[in-house]
Coordinates of C-alpha atoms (C1' of nucleotides) in Angstrom, one line a residue:
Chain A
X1 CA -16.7 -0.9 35.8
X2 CA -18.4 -4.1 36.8
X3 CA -17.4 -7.3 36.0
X4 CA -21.1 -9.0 35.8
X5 CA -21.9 -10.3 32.1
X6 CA -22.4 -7.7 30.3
X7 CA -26.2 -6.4 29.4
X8 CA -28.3 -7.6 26.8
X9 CA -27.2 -3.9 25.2
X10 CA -23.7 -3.9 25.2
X11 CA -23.9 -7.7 24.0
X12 CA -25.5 -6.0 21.2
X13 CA -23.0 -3.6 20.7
X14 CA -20.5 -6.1 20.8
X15 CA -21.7 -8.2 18.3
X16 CA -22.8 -5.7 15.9
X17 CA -19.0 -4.1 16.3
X18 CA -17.7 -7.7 15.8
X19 CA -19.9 -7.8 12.4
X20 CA -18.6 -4.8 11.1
X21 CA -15.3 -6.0 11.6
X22 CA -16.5 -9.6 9.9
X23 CA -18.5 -7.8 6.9
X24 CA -15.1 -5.1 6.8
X25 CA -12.5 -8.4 6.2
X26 CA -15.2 -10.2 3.8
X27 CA -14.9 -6.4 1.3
X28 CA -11.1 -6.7 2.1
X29 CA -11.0 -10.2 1.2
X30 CA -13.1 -10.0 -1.8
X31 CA -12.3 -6.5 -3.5
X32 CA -8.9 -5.5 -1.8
X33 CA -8.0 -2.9 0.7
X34 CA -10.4 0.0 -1.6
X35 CA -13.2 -2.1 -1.3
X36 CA -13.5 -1.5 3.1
X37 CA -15.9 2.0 2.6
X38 CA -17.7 2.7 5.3
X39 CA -20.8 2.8 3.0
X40 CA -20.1 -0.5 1.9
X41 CA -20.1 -1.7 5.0
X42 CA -23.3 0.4 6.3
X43 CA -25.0 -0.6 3.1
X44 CA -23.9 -4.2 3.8
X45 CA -25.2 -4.1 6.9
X46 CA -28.2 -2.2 6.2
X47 CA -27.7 0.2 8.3
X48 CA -26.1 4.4 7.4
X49 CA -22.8 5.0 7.1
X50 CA -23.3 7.8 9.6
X51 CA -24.6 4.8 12.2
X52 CA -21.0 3.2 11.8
X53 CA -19.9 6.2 13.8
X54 CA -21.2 5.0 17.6
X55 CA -18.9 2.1 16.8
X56 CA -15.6 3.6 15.5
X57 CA -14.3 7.0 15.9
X58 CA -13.7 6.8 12.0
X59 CA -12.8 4.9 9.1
X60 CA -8.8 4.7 10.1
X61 CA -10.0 3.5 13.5
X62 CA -11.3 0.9 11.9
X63 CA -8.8 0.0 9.3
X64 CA -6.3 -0.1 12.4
X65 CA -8.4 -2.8 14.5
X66 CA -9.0 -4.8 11.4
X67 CA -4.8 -4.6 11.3
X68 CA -4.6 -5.6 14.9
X69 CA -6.9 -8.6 14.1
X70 CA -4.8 -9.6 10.8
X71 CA -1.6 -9.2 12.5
X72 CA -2.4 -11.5 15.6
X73 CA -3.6 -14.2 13.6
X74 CA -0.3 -13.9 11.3
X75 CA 2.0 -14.2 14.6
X76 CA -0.6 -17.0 16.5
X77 CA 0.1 -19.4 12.8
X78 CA 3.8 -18.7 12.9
X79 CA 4.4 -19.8 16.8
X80 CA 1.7 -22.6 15.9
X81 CA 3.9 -23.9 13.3
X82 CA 7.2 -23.2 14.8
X83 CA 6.2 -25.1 18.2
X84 CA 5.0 -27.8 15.9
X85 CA 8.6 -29.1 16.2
X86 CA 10.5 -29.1 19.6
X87 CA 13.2 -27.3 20.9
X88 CA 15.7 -30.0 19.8
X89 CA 15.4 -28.8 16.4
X90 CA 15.7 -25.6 15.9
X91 CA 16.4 -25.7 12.1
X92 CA 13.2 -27.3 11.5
X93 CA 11.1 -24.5 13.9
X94 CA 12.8 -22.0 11.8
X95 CA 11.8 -23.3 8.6
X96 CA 8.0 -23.7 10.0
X97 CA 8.2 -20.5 10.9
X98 CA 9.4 -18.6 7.2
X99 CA 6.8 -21.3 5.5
X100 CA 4.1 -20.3 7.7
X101 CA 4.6 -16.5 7.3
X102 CA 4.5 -16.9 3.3
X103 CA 1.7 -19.6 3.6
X104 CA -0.3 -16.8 5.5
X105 CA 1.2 -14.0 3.2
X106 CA -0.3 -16.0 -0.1
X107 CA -3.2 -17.1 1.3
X108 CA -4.0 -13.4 2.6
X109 CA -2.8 -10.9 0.5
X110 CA -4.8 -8.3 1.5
X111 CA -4.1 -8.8 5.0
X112 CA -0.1 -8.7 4.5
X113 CA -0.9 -5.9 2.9
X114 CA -2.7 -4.2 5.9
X115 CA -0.5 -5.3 8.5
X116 CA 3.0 -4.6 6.0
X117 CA 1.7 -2.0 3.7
X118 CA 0.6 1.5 4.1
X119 CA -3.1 0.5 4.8
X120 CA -4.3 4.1 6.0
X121 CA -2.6 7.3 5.2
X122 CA -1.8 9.6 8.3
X123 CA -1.9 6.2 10.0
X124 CA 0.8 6.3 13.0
X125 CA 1.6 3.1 14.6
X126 CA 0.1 3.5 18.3
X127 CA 1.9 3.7 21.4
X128 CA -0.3 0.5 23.0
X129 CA -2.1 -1.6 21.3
X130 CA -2.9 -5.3 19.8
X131 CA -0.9 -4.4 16.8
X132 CA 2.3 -3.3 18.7
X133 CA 2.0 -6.0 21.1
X134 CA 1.5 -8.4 18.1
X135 CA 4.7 -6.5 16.6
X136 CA 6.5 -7.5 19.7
X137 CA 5.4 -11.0 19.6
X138 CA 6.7 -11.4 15.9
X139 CA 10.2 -9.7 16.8
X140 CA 10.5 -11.9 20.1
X141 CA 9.5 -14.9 18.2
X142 CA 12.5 -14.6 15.6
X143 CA 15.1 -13.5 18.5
X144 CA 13.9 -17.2 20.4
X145 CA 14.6 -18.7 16.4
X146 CA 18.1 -16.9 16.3
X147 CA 18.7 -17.0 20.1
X148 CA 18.6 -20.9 19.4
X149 CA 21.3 -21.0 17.2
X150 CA 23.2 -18.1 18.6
X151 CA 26.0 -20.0 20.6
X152 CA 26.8 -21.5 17.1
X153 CA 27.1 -17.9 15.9
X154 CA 29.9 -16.9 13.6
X155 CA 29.0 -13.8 11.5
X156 CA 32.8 -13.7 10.6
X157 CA 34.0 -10.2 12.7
X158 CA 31.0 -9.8 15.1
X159 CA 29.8 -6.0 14.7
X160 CA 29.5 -4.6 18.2
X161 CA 25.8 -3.2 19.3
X162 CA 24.6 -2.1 22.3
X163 CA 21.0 -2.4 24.1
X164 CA 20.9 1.7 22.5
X165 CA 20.4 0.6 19.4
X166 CA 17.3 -0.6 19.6
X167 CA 13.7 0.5 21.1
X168 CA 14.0 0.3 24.5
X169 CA 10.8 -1.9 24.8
X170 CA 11.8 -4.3 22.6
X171 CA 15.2 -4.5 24.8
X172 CA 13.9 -4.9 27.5
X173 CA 11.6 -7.4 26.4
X174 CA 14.8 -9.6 24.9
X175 CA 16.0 -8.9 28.2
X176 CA 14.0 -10.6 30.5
X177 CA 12.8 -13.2 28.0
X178 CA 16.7 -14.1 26.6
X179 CA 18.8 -12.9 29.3
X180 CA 22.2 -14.4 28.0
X181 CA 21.9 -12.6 24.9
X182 CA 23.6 -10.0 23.7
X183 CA 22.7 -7.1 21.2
X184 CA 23.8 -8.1 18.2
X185 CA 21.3 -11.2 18.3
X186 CA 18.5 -8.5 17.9
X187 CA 20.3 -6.9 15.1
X188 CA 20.3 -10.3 13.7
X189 CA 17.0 -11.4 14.1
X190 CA 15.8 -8.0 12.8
X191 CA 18.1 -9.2 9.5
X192 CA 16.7 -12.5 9.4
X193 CA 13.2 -10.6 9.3
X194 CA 14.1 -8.7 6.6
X195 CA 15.6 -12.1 4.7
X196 CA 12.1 -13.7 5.6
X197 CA 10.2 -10.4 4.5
X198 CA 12.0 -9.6 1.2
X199 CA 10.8 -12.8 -0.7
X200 CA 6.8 -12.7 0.2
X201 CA 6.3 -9.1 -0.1
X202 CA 7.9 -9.4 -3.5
X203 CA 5.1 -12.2 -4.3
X204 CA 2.7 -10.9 -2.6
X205 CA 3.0 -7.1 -4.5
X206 CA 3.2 -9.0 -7.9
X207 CA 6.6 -8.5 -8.7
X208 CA 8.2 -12.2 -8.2
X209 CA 5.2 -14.1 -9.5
X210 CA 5.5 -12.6 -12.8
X211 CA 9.3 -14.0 -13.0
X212 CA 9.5 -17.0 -11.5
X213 CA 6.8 -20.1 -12.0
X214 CA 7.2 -21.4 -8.5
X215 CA 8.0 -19.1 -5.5
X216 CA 7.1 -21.0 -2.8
X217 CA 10.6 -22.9 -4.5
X218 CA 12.4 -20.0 -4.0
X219 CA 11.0 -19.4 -0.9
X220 CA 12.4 -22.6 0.6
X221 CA 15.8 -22.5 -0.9
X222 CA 16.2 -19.1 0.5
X223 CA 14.9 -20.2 4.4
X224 CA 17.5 -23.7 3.8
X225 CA 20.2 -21.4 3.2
X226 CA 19.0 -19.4 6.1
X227 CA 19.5 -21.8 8.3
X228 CA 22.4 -23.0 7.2
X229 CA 24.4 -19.2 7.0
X230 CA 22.9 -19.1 10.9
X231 CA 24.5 -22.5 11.4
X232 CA 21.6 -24.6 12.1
X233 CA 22.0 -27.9 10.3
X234 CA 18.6 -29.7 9.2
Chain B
X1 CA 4.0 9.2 -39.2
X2 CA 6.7 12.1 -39.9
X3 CA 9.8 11.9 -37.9
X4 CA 10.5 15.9 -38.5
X5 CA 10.7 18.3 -35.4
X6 CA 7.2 18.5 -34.3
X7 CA 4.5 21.3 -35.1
X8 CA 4.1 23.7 -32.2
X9 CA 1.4 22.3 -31.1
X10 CA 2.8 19.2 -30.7
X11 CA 5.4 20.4 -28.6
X12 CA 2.9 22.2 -26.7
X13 CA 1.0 19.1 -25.7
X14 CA 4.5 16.8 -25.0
X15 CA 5.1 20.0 -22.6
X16 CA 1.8 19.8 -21.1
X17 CA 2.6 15.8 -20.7
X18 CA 5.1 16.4 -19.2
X19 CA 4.4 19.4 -16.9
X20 CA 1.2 17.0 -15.4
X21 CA 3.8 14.4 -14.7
X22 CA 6.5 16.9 -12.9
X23 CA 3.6 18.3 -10.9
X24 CA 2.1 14.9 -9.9
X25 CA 5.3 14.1 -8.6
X26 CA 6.0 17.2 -7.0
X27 CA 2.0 16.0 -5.2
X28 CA 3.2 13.2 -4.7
X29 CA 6.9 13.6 -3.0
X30 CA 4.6 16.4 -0.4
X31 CA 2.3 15.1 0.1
X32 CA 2.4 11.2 0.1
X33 CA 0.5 9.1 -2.2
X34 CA -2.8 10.4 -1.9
X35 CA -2.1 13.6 -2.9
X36 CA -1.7 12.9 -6.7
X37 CA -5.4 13.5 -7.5
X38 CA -6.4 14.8 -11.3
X39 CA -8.3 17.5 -9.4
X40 CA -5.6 18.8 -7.5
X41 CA -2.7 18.4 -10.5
X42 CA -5.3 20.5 -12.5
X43 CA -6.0 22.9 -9.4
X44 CA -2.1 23.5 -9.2
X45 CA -1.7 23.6 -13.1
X46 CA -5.2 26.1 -13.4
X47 CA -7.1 24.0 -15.9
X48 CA -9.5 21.6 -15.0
X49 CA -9.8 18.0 -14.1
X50 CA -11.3 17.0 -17.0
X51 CA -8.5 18.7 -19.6
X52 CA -6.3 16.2 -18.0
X53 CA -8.1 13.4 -19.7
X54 CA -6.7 14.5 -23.2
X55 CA -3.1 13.4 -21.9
X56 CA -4.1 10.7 -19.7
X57 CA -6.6 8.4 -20.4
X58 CA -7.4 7.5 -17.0
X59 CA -6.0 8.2 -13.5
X60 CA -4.3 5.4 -13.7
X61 CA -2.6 5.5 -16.3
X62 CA -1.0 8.6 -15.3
X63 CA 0.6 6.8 -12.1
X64 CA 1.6 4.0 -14.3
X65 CA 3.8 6.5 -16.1
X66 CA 5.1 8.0 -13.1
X67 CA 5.4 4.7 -11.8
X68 CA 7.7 3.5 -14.7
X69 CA 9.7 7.0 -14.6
X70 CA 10.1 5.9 -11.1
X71 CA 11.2 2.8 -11.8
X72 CA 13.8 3.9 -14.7
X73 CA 15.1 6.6 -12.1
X74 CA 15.9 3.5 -9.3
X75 CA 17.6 1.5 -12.2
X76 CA 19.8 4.3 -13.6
X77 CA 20.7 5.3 -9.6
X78 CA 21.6 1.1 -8.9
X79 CA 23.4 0.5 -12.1
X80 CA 25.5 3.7 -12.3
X81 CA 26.4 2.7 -8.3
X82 CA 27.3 -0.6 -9.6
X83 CA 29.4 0.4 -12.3
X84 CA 31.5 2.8 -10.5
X85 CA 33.2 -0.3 -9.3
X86 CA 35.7 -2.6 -12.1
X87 CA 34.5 -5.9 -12.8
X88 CA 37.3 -7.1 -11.0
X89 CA 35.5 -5.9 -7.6
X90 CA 32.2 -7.6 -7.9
X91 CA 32.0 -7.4 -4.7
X92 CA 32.1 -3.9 -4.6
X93 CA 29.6 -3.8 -7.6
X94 CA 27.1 -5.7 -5.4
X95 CA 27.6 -3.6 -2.4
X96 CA 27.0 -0.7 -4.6
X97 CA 24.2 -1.7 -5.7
X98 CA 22.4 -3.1 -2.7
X99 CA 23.3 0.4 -0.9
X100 CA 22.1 2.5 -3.9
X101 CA 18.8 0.8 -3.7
X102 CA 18.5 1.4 -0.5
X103 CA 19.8 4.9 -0.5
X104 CA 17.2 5.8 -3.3
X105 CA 14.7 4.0 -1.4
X106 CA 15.2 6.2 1.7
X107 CA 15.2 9.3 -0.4
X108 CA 11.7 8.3 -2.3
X109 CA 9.8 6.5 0.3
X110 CA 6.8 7.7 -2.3
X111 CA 8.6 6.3 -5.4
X112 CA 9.2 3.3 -3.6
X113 CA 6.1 2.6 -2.7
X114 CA 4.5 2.9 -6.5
X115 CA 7.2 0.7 -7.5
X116 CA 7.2 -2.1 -5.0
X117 CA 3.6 -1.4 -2.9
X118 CA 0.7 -0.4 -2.6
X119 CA 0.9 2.7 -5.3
X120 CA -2.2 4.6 -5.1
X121 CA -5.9 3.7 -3.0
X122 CA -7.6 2.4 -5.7
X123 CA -4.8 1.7 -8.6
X124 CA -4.6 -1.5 -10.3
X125 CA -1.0 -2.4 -11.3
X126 CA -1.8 -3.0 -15.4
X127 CA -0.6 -6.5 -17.5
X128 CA 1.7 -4.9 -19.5
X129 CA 3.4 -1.5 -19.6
X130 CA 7.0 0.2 -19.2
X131 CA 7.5 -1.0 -15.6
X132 CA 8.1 -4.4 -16.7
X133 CA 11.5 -2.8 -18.9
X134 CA 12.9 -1.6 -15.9
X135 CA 11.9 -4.7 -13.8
X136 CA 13.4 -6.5 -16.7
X137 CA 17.2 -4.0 -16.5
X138 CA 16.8 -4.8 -13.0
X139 CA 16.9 -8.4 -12.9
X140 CA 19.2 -8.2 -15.4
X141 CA 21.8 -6.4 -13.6
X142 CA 21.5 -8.2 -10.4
X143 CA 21.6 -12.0 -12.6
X144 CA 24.6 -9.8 -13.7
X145 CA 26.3 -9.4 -10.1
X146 CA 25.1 -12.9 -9.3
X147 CA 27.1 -14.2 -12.7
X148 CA 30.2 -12.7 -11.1
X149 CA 30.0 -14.6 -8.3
X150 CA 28.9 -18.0 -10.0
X151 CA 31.8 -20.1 -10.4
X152 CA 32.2 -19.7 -7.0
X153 CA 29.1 -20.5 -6.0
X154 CA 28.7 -23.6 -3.4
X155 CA 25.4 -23.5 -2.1
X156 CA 25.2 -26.8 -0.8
X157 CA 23.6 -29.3 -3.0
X158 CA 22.5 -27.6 -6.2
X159 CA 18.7 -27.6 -6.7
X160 CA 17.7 -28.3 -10.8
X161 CA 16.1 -25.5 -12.3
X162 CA 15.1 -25.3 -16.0
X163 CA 14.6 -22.1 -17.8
X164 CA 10.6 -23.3 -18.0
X165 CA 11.0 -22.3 -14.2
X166 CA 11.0 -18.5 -15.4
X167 CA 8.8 -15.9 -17.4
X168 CA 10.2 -16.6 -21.3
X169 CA 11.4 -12.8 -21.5
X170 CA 13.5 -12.8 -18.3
X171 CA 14.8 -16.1 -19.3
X172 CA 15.9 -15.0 -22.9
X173 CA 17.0 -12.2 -21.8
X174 CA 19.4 -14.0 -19.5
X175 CA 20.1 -16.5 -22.3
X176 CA 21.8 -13.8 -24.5
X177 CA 23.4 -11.5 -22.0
X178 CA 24.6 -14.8 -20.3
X179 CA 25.5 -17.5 -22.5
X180 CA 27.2 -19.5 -19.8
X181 CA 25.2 -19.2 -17.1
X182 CA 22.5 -22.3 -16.0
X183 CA 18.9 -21.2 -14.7
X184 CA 20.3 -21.6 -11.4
X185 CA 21.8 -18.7 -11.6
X186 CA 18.5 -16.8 -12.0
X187 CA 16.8 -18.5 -8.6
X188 CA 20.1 -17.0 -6.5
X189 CA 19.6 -13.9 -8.4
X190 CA 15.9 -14.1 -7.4
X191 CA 16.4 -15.0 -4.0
X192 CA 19.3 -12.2 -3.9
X193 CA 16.8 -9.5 -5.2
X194 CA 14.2 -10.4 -2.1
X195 CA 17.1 -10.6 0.3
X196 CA 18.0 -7.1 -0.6
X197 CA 14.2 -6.0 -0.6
X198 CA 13.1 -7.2 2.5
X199 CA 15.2 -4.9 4.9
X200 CA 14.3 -1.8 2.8
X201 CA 10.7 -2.9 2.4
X202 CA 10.4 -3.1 6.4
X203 CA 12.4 0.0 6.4
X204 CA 10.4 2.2 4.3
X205 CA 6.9 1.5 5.5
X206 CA 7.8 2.2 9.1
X207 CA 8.2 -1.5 10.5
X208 CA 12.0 -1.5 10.7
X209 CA 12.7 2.5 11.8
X210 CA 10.8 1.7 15.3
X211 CA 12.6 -1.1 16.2
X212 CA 16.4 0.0 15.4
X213 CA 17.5 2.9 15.2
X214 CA 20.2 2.7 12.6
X215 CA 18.9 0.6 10.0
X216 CA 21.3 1.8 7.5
X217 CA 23.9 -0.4 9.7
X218 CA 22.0 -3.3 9.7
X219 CA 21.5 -3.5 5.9
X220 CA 24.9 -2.9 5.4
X221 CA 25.4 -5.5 7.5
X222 CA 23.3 -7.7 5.6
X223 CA 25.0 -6.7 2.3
X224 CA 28.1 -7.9 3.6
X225 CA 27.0 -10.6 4.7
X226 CA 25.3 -11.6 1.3
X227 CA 28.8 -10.9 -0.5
X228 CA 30.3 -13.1 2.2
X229 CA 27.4 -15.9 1.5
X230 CA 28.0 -15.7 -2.3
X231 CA 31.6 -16.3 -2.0
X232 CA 32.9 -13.0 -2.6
X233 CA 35.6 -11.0 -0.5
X234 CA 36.1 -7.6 -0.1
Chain C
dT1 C1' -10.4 34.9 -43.7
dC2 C1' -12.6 30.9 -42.5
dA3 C1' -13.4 26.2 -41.6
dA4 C1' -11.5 22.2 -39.5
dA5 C1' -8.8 20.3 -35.7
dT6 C1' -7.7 20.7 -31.2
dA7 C1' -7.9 22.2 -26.3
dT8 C1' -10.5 23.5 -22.6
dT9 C1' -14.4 24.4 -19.8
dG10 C1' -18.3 23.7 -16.8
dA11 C1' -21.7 21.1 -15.2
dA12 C1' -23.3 16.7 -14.0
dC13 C1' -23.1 11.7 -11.9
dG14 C1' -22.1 8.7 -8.5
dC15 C1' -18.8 7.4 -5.4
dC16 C1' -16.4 8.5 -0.8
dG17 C1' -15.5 10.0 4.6
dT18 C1' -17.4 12.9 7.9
dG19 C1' -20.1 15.6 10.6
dT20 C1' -24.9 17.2 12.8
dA21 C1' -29.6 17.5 14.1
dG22 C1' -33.4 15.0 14.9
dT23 C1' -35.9 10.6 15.5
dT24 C1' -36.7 6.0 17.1
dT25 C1' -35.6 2.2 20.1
dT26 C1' -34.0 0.2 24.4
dC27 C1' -33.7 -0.3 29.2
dA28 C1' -33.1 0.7 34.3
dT29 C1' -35.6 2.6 37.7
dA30 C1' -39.3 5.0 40.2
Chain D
dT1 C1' -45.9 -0.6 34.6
dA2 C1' -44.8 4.0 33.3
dT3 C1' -41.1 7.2 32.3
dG4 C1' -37.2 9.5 31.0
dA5 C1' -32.4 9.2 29.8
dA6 C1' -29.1 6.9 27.1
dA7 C1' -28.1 4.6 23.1
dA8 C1' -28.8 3.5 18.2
dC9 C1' -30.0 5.1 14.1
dT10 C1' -31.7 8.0 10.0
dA11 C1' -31.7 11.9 7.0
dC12 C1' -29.3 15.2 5.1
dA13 C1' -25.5 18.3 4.0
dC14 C1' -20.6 19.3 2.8
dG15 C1' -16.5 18.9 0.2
dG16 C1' -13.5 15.8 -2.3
dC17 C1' -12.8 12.4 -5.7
dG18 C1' -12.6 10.1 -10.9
dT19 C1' -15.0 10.4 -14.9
dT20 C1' -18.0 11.7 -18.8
dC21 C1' -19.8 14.9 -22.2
dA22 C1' -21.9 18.7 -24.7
dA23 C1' -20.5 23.3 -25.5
dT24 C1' -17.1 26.7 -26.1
dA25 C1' -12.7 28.8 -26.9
dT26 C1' -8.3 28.5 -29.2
dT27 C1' -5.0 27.3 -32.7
dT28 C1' -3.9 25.9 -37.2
dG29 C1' -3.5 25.3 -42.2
dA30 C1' -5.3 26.5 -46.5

DNA sequence: TCAAATATTGAACGCCGTGTAGTTTTCATA
DNA sequence: TATGAAAACTACACGGCGTTCAATATTTGA
């Protein structure tokens, strides 16, 4: 209820439920998604597993923060590289953001994994939440990316959608942040999500490295022609 | 050695192969991923976990058999969609086959997932193996749609690829199935393999089904659009 | 019929997540 | 400063898991 810094106790707490969440990403990170245990962690730690308990409900509780975490700092690098170029060129904020979601992808497999896999069995995506909202962030983000090249739109025979096809939050949310927008720019940003997706979680599962020498090649030929099917020139 | 019909107790043993296989899938199409445990396969099959280990060497190499029957089943399903159609429709043929992989997707969220994600909590996908036959039919078959549409392919300016760019097997494989076609040919058919993954990736593990609510429309959508960006009309 | 080959068992080992009961530590207040 | 409650933690138990292995049961071929 109060405001006040917190006590020398629940600064405690925090830290030590920061550090479970650091020593739970260091297993991840080192061993794969198997190798977060609770045990590990406790044993890690040097504490019992059974202590891990005052800190998180359970093991998926856990897994679902750490998800949270990985899934913020995947949308914060892709607005940080996408507002690395200015408005002016949306071509170029488009490209920055596809590079920066396979650069992040790559560089934490394990993490894509979490946040794009099926981490935790059982595992329902909440209501609220940092993941959601981070879900929102990522969806908003690519309508801006198509929104900006929207007037120069021409899908051949547009497909007609209405505001009911889609969660209502994420409407509304287009709504008030793109007002002049129709429907069908969700459907296509949801699309050129897909597009963006299809190429790293092929990588990042195994399947394209083991075909092709250089992805990151293929990568960037696909987010050129991208651009260029959503009529953005570079 | 002999190639005559086999003993009884031969047969016995390919039945018990494949009984253990039929009731892991049966596990696993129930009860998610997770659910294919030796203990449980054996509970269901009264014998114990331990027999198991005279069919399969290891847990894992059970799933990587039901992973490549998985596999083989999603290749038959995409090609026979595929061929349904003339050569003269490519098109068609490419619709067909972006829909059937989909529509077998949908229908084995579980199969999916061993093929293209994260299998099993604690599986690691082996070197070598089946799977890599059916990856090999698959890319095959979509270099094949991608062929059809080749000569009228204008993609902008042509990158330079070499057949070094590719895995030696996919790229002889090409070579003799497609004498004419450059190693160009196999970065589109790369690029068009992620483009029809990434909407049914999303789709299948939950990401895509909470957002739209038809995404059956939207991938057929992007299909269409994929034809239309290859050159080919309906 | 009998011995060799094969199939299966049952118990063990060390992991795991998850509870619970009891013990120690911390800290605000009397 | 002493005290009692809250918080943190341990110890242990339970059932499930993959895996191994000696012992046993079953089938087979001679």
């Amino acid at each position: 209820m109060t405001n006040t810094t917190p006590t020398r106790r629940q600064q405690l707490r925090l830290d030590t439920t920061a550090e479970i969440k650091r020593v739970a990403l260091a297993l991840l990170a080192e061993g794969g998604p198997d190798a977060i245990s609770l045990r590990a962690i406790a044993r890690e730690m040097r504490m019992t597993a059974g202590a891990l308990y005052s800190y998180y409900g359970t093991r998926d509780e856990l897994i679902t923060a750490l998800t949270s975490d990985m899934y913020t700092s995947l949308v914060d690098k892709t607005e940080a590289a996408r507002d690395a170029h200015p408005a002016e060129a949306p071509a170029a904020r488009l490209l920055a953001w596809g590079e920066a979601f396979r650069s992040w992808a790559v560089a934490n497999p394990a993490g894509f994994r979490l946040v794009y896999g099926d981490p935790v069995r059982g595992y329902k995506v909440p209501e609220v939440g940092a993941a959601p909202e981070a879900a929102s962030r990522a969806c908003a983000g690519l309508t801006g990316l198509v929104a900006a090249a929207w007037p120069l739109q021409d899908q051949g025979p547009q497909e007609e959608y209405t505001w009911d096809d889609f969660d209502p939050g994420l409407a509304d949310l287009i709504k008030t942040k793109f007002p002049d927008l129709p429907p069908g720019a969700v459907a296509l940003a949801l699309r050129v999500w897909g597009r963006m997706h299809g190429l790293v979680a092929l990588e990042v599962y195994g399947h394209l490295g083991s075909q092709a020498k250089d992805p990151a090649r293929l990568y960037r030929a696909e987010l050129r022609d991208l651009a260029r099917s959503l009529g953005l020139k570079d």
